[in-house]
XYZ file of C-alpha atoms in Angstrom:
124
model
C 27.660 69.061 21.325
C 26.946 68.722 17.602
C 25.863 65.454 15.970
C 29.309 64.521 14.652
C 31.006 65.193 17.983
C 28.393 63.102 19.768
C 28.846 60.221 17.322
C 32.622 60.243 17.603
C 32.432 60.280 21.404
C 30.566 56.947 21.208
C 33.252 55.290 19.074
C 35.079 53.592 21.931
C 36.847 50.251 22.322
C 33.572 48.329 22.586
C 32.217 50.006 19.444
C 35.200 49.057 17.291
C 35.774 45.728 19.016
C 32.210 44.615 18.293
C 32.603 45.367 14.589
C 29.267 47.150 14.400
C 30.825 49.793 12.124
C 32.060 47.460 9.422
C 31.226 44.742 6.955
C 33.675 42.053 5.885
C 34.169 40.861 2.328
C 32.149 37.765 3.287
C 29.303 39.996 4.443
C 29.536 41.806 1.142
C 29.392 38.527 -0.778
C 26.237 37.516 1.112
C 24.493 40.829 0.440
C 25.356 41.441 -3.216
C 22.120 41.334 -5.155
C 20.002 42.070 -2.071
C 17.899 45.099 -3.043
C 17.999 46.474 0.497
C 21.778 47.000 0.274
C 23.429 49.800 -1.663
C 27.196 49.586 -2.037
C 28.701 53.062 -2.257
C 32.064 53.479 -3.967
C 33.634 56.706 -2.687
C 36.878 56.412 -4.675
C 37.929 59.169 -7.069
C 36.845 59.270 -10.716
C 40.426 58.462 -11.710
C 40.453 55.287 -9.611
C 37.109 54.133 -10.991
C 38.302 54.703 -14.569
C 40.908 51.970 -13.964
C 38.921 49.500 -11.834
C 35.164 49.688 -11.427
C 32.623 47.686 -9.494
C 29.402 47.717 -11.555
C 27.237 46.637 -8.600
C 28.099 49.850 -6.707
C 26.902 53.431 -6.918
C 29.878 55.708 -7.421
C 30.011 59.073 -5.656
C 33.526 60.343 -4.913
C 33.929 61.274 -1.248
C 34.571 64.933 -2.043
C 31.245 65.088 -3.947
C 29.195 63.302 -1.285
C 27.895 66.422 0.526
C 26.532 67.877 -2.743
C 25.108 64.561 -3.968
C 23.639 63.245 -0.717
C 20.144 63.427 -2.219
C 21.088 60.556 -4.556
C 21.247 58.146 -1.613
C 17.991 56.730 -0.278
C 17.541 56.652 3.483
C 15.544 53.411 3.288
C 18.507 51.324 2.075
C 21.422 49.811 3.963
C 24.450 51.704 2.628
C 27.901 50.128 2.675
C 30.679 52.581 1.804
C 34.045 51.503 0.441
C 37.217 52.838 -1.159
C 40.656 51.591 -2.159
C 42.108 51.633 1.350
C 39.215 51.578 3.892
C 39.989 55.160 5.061
C 37.547 57.084 2.846
C 34.880 54.435 3.390
C 35.158 55.079 7.126
C 34.818 58.830 6.565
C 31.746 58.271 4.373
C 30.285 55.965 7.027
C 30.664 58.607 9.729
C 29.369 61.381 7.483
C 26.265 59.425 6.463
C 25.445 58.613 10.079
C 25.826 62.288 10.985
C 23.368 63.125 8.194
C 20.666 60.855 9.613
C 21.265 57.651 7.664
C 20.551 54.828 10.093
C 21.655 51.678 8.265
C 25.275 52.289 7.318
C 28.525 50.328 7.459
C 31.975 50.631 5.920
C 33.702 47.729 4.216
C 36.655 46.564 6.277
C 38.653 45.468 3.233
C 40.348 47.432 0.488
C 39.270 47.316 -3.152
C 42.181 45.002 -4.035
C 40.853 42.369 -1.633
C 37.328 42.972 -2.953
C 38.480 42.285 -6.501
C 39.817 38.876 -5.423
C 36.260 37.930 -4.540
C 35.351 38.077 -8.225
C 37.778 35.400 -9.394
C 36.185 32.134 -10.599
C 36.756 30.180 -7.359
C 35.184 32.682 -4.967
C 32.433 33.555 -7.469
C 31.573 29.880 -7.852
C 31.043 29.610 -4.090
C 28.586 32.565 -4.063
């Protein structure tokens, strides 16, 4: 069994129910500015040209295999996209490539953007 097949076989009810694969927007808020965390935006270039998150490193999902060397293995990487789907793919891919500290954001970029309004920002 290859690495990816082995990983997927472990993604059962307990795995998803425990939430060990994901990070909430509140978890994101708590870890912004922490140097150990790297937020990875895997949206397309077109999406980022309209709405960007300056705290995140941008590598479109389709470029990730060729740009993997840009991601340090000693950081906690949190992948995200506009809908959660590509972030989950990036999460699984990074784990299969030997990255140990990885999660996917469990919210879409629209909900992330709400976090940066004055009220939520003030609470940070």
